[in-house]
Coordinates of C-alpha atoms in Angstrom, one line a residue:
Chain A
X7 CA 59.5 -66.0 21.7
X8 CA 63.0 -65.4 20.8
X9 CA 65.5 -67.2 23.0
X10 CA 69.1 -67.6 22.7
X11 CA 68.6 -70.6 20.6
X12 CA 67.0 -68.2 18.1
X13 CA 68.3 -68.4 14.9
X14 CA 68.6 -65.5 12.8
X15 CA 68.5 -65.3 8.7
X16 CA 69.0 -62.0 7.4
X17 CA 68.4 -62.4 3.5
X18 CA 69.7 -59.4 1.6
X19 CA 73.2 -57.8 3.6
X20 CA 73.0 -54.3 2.4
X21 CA 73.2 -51.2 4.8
X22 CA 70.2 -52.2 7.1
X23 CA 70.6 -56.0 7.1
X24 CA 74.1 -55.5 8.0
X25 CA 73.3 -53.3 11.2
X26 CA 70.7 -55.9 12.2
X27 CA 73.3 -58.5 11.7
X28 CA 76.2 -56.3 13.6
X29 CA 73.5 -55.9 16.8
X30 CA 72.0 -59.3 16.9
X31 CA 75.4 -61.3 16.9
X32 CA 76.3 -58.5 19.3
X33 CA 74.2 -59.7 21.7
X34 CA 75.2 -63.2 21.6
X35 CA 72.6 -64.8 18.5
X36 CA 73.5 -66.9 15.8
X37 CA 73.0 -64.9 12.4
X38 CA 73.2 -66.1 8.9
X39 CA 72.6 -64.4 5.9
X40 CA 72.2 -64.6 2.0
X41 CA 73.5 -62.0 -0.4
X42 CA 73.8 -62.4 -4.2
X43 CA 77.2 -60.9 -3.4
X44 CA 80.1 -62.9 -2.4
X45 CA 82.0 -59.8 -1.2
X46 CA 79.5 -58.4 0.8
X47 CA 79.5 -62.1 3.1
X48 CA 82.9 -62.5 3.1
X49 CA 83.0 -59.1 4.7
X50 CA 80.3 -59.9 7.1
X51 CA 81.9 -63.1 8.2
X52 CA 85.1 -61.7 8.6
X53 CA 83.9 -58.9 11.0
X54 CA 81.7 -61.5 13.0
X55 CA 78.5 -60.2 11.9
X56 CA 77.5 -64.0 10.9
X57 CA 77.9 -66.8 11.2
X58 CA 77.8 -68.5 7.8
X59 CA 76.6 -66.7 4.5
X60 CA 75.8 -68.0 0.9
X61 CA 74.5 -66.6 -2.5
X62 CA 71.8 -69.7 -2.8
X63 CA 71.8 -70.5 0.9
X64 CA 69.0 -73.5 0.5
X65 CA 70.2 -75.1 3.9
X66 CA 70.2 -71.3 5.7
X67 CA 67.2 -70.9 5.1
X68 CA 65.5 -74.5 6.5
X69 CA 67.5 -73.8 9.7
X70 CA 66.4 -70.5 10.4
X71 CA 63.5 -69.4 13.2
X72 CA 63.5 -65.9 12.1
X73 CA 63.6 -65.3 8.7
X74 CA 64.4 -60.8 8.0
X75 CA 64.0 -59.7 4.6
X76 CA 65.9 -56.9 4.1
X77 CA 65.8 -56.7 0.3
X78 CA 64.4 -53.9 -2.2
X79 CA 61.0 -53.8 -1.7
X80 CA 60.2 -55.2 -5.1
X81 CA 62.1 -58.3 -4.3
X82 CA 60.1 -59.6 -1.4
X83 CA 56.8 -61.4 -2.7
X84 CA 59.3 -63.0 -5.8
X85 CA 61.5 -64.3 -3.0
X86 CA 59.2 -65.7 -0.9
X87 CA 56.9 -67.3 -3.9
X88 CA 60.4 -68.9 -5.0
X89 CA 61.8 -70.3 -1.3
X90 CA 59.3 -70.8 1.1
X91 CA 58.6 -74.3 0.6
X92 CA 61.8 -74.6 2.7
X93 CA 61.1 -72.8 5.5
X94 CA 60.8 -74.3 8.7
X95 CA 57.2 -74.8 10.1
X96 CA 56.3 -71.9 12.2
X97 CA 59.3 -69.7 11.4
X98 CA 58.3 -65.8 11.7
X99 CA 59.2 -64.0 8.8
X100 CA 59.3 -59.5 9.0
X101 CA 60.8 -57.0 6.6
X102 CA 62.4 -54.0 6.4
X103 CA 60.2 -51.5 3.7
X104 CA 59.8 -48.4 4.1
X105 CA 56.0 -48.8 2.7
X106 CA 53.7 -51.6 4.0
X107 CA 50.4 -51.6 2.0
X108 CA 50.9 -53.6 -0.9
X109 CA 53.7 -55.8 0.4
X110 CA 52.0 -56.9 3.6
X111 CA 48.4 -58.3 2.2
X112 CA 50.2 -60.2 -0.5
X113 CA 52.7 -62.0 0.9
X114 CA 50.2 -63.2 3.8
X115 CA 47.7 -63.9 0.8
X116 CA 50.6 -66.6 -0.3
X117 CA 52.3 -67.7 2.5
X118 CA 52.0 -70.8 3.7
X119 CA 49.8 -71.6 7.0
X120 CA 52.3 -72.8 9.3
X121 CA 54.3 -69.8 9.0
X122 CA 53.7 -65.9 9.7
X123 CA 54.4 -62.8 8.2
X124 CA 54.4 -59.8 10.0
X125 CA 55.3 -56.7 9.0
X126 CA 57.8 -53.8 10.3
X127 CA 59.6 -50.3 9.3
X128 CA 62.9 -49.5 11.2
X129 CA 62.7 -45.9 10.5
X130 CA 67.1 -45.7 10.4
X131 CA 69.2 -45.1 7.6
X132 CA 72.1 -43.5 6.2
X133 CA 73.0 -41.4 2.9
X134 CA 75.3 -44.3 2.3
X135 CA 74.6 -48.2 1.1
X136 CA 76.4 -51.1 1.5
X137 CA 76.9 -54.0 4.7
X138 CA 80.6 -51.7 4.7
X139 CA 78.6 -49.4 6.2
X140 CA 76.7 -51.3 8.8
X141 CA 76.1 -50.0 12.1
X142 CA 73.6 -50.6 14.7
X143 CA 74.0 -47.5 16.3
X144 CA 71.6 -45.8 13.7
X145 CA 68.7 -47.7 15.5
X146 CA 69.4 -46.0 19.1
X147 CA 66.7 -43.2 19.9
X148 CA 65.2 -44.0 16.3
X149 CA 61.4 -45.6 15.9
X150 CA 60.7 -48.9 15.2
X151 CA 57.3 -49.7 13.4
X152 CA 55.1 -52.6 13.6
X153 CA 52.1 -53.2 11.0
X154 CA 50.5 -56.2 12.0
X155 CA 47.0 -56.9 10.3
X156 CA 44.3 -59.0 11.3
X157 CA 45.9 -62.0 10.3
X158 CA 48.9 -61.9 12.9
X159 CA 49.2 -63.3 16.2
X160 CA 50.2 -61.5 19.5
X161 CA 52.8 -63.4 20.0
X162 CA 54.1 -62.7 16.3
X163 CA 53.7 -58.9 17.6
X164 CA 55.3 -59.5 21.4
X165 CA 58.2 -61.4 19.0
X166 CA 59.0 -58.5 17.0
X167 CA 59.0 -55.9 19.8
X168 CA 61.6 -58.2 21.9
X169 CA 63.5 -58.1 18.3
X170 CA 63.1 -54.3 18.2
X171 CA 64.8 -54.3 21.7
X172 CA 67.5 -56.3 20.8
X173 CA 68.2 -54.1 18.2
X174 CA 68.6 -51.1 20.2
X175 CA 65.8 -49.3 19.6
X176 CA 64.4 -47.3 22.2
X177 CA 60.3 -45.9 20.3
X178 CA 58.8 -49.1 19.3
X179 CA 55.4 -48.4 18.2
X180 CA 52.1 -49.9 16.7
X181 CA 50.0 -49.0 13.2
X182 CA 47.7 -50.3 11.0
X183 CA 49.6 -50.1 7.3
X184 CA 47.4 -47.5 6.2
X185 CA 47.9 -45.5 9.0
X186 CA 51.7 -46.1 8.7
X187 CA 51.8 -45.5 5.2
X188 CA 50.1 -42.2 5.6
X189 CA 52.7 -41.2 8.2
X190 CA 55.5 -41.9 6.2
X191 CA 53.8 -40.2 2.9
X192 CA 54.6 -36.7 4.8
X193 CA 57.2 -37.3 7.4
X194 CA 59.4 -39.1 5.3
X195 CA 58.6 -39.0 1.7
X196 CA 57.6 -36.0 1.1
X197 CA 60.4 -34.3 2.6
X198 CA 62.5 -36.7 0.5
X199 CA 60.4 -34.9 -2.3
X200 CA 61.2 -31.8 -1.3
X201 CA 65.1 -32.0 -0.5
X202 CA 64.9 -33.4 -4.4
X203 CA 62.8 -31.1 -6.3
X204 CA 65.0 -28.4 -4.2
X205 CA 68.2 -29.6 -5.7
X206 CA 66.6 -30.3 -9.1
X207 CA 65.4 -26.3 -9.5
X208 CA 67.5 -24.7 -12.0
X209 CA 71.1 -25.8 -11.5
X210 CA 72.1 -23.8 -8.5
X211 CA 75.4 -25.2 -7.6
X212 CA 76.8 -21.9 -8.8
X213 CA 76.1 -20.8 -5.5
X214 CA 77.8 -23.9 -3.3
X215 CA 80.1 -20.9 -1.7
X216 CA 76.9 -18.6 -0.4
X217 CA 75.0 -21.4 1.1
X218 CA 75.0 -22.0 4.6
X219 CA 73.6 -24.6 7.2
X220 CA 69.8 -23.9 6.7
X221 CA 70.2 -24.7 2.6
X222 CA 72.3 -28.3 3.7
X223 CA 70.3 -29.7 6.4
X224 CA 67.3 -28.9 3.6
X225 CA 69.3 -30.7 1.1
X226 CA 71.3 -33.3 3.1
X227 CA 68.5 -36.1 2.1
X228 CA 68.5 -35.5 -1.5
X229 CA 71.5 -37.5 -1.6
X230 CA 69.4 -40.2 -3.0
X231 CA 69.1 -44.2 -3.7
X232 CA 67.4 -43.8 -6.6
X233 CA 66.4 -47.7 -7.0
X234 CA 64.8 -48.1 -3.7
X235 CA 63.3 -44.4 -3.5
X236 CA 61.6 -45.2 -6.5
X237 CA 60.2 -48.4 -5.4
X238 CA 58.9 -46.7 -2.4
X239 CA 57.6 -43.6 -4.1
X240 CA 55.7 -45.9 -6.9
X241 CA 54.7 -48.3 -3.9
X242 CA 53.2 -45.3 -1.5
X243 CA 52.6 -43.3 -4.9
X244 CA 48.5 -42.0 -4.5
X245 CA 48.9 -41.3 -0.4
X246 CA 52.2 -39.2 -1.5
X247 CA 50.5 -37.5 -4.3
X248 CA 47.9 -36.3 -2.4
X249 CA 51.0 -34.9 0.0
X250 CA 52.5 -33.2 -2.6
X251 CA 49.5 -31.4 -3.8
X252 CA 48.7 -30.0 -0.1
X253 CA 52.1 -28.8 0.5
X254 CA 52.0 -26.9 -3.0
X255 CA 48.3 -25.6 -1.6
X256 CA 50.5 -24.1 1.2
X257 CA 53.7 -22.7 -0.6
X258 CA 51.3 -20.9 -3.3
X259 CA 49.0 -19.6 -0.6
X260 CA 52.2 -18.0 0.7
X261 CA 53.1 -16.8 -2.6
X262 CA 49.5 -15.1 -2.9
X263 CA 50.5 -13.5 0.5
X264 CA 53.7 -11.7 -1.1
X265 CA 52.0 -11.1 -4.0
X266 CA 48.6 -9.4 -2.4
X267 CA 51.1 -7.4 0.4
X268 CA 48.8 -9.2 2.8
X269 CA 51.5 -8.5 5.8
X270 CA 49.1 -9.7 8.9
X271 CA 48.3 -13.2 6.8
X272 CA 52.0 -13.6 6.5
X273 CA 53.4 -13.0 10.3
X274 CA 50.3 -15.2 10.6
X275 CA 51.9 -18.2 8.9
X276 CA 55.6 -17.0 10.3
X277 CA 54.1 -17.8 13.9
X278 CA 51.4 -20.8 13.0
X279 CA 54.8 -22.8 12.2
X280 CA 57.0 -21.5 14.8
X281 CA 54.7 -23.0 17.1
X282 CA 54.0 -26.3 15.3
X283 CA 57.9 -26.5 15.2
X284 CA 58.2 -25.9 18.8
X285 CA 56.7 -29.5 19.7
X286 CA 58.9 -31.0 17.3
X287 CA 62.1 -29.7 19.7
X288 CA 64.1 -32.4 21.6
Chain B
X3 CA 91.0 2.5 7.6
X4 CA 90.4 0.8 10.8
X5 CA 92.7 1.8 13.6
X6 CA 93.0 1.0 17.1
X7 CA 90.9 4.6 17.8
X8 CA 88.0 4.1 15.7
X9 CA 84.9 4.2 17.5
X10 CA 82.3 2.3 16.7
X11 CA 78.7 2.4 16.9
X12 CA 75.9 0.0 16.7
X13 CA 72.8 0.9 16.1
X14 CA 70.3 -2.0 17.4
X15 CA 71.2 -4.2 20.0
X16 CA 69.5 -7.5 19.0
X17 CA 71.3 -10.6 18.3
X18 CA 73.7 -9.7 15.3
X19 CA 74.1 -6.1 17.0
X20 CA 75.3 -8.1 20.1
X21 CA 77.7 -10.5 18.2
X22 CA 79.4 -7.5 16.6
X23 CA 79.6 -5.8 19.8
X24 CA 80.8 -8.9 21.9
X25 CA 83.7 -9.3 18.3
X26 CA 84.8 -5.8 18.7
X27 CA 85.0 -5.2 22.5
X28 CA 87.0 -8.7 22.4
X29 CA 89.3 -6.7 20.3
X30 CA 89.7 -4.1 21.8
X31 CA 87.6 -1.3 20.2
X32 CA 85.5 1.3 21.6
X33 CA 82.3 0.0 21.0
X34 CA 79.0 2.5 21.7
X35 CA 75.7 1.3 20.9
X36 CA 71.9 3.0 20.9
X37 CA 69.0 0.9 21.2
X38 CA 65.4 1.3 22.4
X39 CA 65.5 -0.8 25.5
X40 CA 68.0 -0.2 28.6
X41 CA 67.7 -3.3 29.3
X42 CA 69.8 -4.7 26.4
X43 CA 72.3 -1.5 26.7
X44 CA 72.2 -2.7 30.5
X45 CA 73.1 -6.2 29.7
X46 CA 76.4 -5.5 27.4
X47 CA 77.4 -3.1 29.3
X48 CA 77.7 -5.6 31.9
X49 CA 78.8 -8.2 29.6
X50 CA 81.6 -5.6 28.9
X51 CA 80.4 -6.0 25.1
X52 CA 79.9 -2.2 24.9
X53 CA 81.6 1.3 26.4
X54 CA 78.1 3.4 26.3
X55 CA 74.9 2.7 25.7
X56 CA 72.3 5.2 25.2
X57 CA 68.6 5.3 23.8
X58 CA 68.6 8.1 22.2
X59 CA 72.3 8.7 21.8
X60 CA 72.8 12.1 20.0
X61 CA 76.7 12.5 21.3
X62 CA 77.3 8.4 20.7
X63 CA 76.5 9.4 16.9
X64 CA 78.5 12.3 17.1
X65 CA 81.7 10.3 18.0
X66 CA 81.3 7.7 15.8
X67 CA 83.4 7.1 13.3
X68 CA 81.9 3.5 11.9
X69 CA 77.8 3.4 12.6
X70 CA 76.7 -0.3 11.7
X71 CA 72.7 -0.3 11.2
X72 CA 72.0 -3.2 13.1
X73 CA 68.1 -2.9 13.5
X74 CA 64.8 -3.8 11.0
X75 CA 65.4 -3.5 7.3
X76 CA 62.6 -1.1 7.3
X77 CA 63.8 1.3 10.3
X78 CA 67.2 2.2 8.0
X79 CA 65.9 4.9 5.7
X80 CA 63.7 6.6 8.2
X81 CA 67.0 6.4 11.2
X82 CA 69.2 7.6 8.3
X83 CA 66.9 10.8 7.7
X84 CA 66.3 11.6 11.0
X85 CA 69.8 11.4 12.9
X86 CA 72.3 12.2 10.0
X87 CA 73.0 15.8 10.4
X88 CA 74.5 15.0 13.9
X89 CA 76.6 12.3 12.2
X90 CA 80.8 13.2 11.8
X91 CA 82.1 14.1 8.6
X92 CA 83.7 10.8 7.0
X93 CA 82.1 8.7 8.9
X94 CA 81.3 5.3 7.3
X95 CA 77.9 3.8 7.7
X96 CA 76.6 -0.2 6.8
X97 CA 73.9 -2.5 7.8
X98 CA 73.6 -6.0 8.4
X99 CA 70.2 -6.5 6.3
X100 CA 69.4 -9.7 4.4
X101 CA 68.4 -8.1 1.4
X102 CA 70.2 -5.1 -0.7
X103 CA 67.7 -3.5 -3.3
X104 CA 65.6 -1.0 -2.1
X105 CA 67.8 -0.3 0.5
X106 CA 70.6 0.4 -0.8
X107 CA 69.8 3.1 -3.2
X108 CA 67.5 4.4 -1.5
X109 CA 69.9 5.4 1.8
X110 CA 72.7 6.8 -0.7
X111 CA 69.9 9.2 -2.8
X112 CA 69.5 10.8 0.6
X113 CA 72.8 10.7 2.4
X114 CA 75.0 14.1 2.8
X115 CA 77.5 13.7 0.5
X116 CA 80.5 13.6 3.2
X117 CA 79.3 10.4 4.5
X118 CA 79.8 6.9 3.0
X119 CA 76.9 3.8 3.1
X120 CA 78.4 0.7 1.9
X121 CA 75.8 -1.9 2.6
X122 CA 77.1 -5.5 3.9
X123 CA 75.1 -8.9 4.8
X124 CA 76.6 -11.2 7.3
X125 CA 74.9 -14.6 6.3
X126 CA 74.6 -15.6 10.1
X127 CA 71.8 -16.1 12.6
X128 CA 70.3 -18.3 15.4
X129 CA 66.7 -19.3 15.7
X130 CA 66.6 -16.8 18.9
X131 CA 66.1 -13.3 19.3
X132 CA 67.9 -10.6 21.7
X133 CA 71.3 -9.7 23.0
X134 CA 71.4 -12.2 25.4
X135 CA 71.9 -14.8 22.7
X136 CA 75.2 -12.5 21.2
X137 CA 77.7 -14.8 19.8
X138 CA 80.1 -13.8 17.5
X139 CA 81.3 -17.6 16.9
X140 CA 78.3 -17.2 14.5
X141 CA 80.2 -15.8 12.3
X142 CA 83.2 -18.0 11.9
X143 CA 83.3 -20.5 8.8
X144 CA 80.0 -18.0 8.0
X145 CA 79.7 -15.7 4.7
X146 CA 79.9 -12.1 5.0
X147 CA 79.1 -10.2 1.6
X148 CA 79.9 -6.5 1.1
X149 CA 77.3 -4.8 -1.7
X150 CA 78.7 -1.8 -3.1
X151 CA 77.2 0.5 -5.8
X152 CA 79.3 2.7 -8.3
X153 CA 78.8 5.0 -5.6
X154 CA 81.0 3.3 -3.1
X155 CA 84.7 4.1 -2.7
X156 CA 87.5 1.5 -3.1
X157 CA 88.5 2.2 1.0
X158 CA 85.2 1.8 1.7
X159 CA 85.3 -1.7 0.4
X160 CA 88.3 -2.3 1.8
X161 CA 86.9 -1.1 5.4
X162 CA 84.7 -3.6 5.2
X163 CA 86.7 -6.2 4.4
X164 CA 88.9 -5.6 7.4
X165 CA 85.5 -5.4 9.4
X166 CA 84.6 -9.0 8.3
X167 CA 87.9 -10.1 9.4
X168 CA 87.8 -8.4 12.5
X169 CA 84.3 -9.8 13.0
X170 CA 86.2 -13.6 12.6
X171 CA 84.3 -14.2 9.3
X172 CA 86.6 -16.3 6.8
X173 CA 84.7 -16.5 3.8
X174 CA 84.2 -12.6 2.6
X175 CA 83.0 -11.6 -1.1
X176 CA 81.4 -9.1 -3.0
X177 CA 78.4 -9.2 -5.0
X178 CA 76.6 -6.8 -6.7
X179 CA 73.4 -5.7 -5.1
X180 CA 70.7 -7.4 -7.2
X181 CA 73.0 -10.7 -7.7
X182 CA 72.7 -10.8 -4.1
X183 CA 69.1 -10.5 -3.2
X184 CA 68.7 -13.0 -6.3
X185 CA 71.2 -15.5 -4.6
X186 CA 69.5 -14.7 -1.3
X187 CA 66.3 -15.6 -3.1
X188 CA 67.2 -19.2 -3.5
X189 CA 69.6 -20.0 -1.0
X190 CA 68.0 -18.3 2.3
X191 CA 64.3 -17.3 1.4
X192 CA 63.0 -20.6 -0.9
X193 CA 64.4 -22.6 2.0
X194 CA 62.6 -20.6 4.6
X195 CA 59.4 -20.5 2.7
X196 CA 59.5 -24.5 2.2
X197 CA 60.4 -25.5 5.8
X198 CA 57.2 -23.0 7.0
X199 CA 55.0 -24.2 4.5
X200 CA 56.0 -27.8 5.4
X201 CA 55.4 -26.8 9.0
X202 CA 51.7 -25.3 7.9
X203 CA 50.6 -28.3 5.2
X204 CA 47.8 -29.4 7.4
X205 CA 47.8 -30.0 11.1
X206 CA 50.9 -32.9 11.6
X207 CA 51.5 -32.5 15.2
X208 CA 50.4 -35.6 16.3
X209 CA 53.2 -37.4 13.9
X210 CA 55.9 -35.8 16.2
X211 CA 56.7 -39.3 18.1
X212 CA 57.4 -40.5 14.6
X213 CA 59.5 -37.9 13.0
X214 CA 63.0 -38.5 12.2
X215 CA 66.2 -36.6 11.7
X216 CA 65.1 -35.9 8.4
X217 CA 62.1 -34.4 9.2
X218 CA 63.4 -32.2 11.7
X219 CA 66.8 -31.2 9.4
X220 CA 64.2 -29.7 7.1
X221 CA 61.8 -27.7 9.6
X222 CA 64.2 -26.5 11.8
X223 CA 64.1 -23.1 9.8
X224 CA 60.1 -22.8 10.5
X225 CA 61.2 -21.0 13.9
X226 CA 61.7 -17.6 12.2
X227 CA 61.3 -14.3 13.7
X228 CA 57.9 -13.0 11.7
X229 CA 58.6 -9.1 11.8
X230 CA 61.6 -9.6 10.3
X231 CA 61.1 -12.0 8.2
X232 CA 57.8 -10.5 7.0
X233 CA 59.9 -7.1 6.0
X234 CA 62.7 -9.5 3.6
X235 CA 60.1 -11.6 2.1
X236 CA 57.7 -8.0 1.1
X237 CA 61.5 -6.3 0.1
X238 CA 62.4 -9.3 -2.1
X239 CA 59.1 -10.1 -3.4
X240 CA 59.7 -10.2 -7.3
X241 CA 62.8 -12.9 -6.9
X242 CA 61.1 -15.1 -3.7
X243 CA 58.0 -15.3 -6.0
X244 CA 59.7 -16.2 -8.9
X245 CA 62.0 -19.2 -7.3
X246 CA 58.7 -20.4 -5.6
X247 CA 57.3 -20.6 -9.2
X248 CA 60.8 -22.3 -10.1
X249 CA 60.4 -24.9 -7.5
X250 CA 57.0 -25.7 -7.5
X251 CA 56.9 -26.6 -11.6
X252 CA 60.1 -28.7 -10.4
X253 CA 57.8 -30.7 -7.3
X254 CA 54.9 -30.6 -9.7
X255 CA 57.1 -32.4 -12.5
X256 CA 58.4 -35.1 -10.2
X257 CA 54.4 -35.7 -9.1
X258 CA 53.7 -35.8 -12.8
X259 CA 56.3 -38.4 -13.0
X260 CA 54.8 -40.8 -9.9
X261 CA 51.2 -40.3 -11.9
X262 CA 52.7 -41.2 -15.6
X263 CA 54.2 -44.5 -13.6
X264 CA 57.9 -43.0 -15.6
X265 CA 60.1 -44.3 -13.4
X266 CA 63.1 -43.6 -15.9
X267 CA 62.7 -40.0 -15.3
X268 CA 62.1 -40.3 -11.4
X269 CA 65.4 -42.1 -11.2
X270 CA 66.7 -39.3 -13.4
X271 CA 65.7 -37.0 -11.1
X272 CA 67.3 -38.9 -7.8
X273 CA 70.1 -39.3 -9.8
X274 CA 70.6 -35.4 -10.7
X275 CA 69.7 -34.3 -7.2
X276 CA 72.2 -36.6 -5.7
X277 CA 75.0 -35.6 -8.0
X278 CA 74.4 -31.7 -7.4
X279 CA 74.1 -32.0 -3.7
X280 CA 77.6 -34.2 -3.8
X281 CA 78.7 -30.7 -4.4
X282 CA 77.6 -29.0 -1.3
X283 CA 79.7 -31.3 1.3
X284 CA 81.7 -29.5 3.1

């Protein structure tokens, strides 16, 4: 259970770490972090988000009851193989990735016994990186995932949604990895796949002055961090694959359409996705 | 030249019929319009958007002295046939379609040659249908593109210019008629055919809890009016299928990339999409 004796450690202060810093010392909590850079505590400390911050931190990290790994995906199992031996008995740890198979089963095939790993996906972000953009405000009306597998406890699971809270978000939900991985393959990265591959066909910028706001909300997420998006694509890479290849299925059987004048199959697709885009209305 | 006295006339009452009715009344023109419903002629007449309204309308044509084709691409040629012989000598004729070939051409081969048609596109819309919906604040910080042939008349041109200012659209230019419907191609139709084949790429309706902004940015477009949509996407087949083709290499190479594990290319490809759509901020 988290209490206000909670301590937090937020290990890696980029855009997300920094808004879960920003909202938990909001609400009263003591927060530390590590960051490799110096510049990104110093700015942290001097806007209140911590408390104290270090590049090494060795002592931060044997204090802390929550441990939040919001580093590049990549950089979770090497981090925890490297400090854990630290870490207080029964501290929960979570992270922050945007894909959970592959991270999840091998840090709990590591971890040590007296401590738990579960799993969670703040679906929140920005075109923008860096704790000099932090903002906990992102979170509010935006979903907050929780992966647990069989090897989690429900109280590591009640923990996280009373974290979730704190943060400020409002859709806290429950899925398997798979299940959540699936999701993400089309809600999230394949639109991301899209919006790129969009940008990337011939070089179109010609026309910047003839496009309007349909052609910019298509493309606003192809504005792209191409260190972590790659980490995620290669992480979540057969499940989006398989994404990719359906939606092509789709565009080329509209293509057929045009080219086989087949006018009642067309109106037919028109009005299949106005109606599947109805629900999606807030 | 527009002067306080011309009379205009729209032919087509829907929702970019209505907008240039509402713009022009708020001007102070004398604004006629013919459309198949009362109804709608009911409605702006009450809305004080138009002077007369009429369904059939033979002495509203006879009076005009600017007719703006405001209905179905594919209702232009065969309303052009049937009612020009009541139409005034001078008169100057345009449409508000979202493609130019086929049109164009084929309206001047049959016009008497004392009228003028200089076809226009106001790059404007809402994903609702009707007059009730008439806005003409749709139009401002919108593109409106005048079309002309080398059978169009410098005044002509400049009419319309005065029209899209009149209208309260800033950004006005001129594009040949195939440059257009190939720049229409990408910008308006790809787009369109993405977000409804998004919307179609199985059954994802039970993701809707989890769906972000992204998600919804990108489909937001899948609402589309099929008859008219149906009648561009048939009129501009040959481009539309060719920037499908265009696109769907470009997808197909960035899935190639995830399969061949290259993730120097992928983060080429962030990188490029990110730098191009830098561009398009307004």
């Amino acid at each position: 259970m988290i209490t206000k004796d909670t301590r937090f450690l937020i290990v890696g202060l980029g855009l997300i770490g920094g808004s879960y810093a920003r909202a938990l010392s909001k609400q009263g909590f003591s927060v530390d972090a590590i960051d490799l850079q110096q510049e990104s505590l110093d700015y942290a400390k001097a806007q209140g988000m911590i408390e104290h911050g270090a590049t090494l931190g060795n002592e931060l990290i044997q204090q802390a009851d929550v441990i939040i790994l919001a580093v590049y995906p990549n950089a979770i199992l090497p981090w925890i193989n490297q400090h854990q031996s630290l870490i207080k008995t029964n501290a929960l740890l979570t992270d922050v990735c945007g894909v959970k198979q592959g991270i999840v089963e091998d840090v709990q095939a590591i971890l040590r016994s007296d401590l738990e790993f579960i799993a969670s996906h703040p679906m929140a972000g920005k075109e923008v990186s860096g704790v000099q953009y932090a903002d906990d405000t992102i979170f509010h009306n935006a979903n907050f995932i929780i992966t647990p597998t069989g090897k989690n406890t429900i109280s590591a699971i009640e923990c996280m949604q009373e974290l979730a809270k704190l943060l400020g978000f409002t859709n806290i939900s429950i899925l398997d990895p798979m299940e959540h991985d699936k999701m993400i393959g089309f809600v999230s990265q394949l639109t991301h796949a899209i919006a790129v591959s969009l940008m990337n066909t011939n070089d179109n910028t010609h026309l910047v002055d003839y496009t309007g706001d349909s052609f910019r909300d298509l493309t606003r997420i192809a504005r792209i961090n191409e260190v972590l998006w790659s980490e995620l694509f290669f992480m979540n890479k057969d499940i989006l694959i398989r994404e990719i290849e359906d939606f092509v299925a789709e565009i080329n059987h509209l293509k057929n359409t045009l080219q086989n004048n087949d006018e009642k199959e067309l109106k037919r697709l028109f009005v299949q996705a106005t109606e599947r885009r109805k629900l999606f209305d807030r």
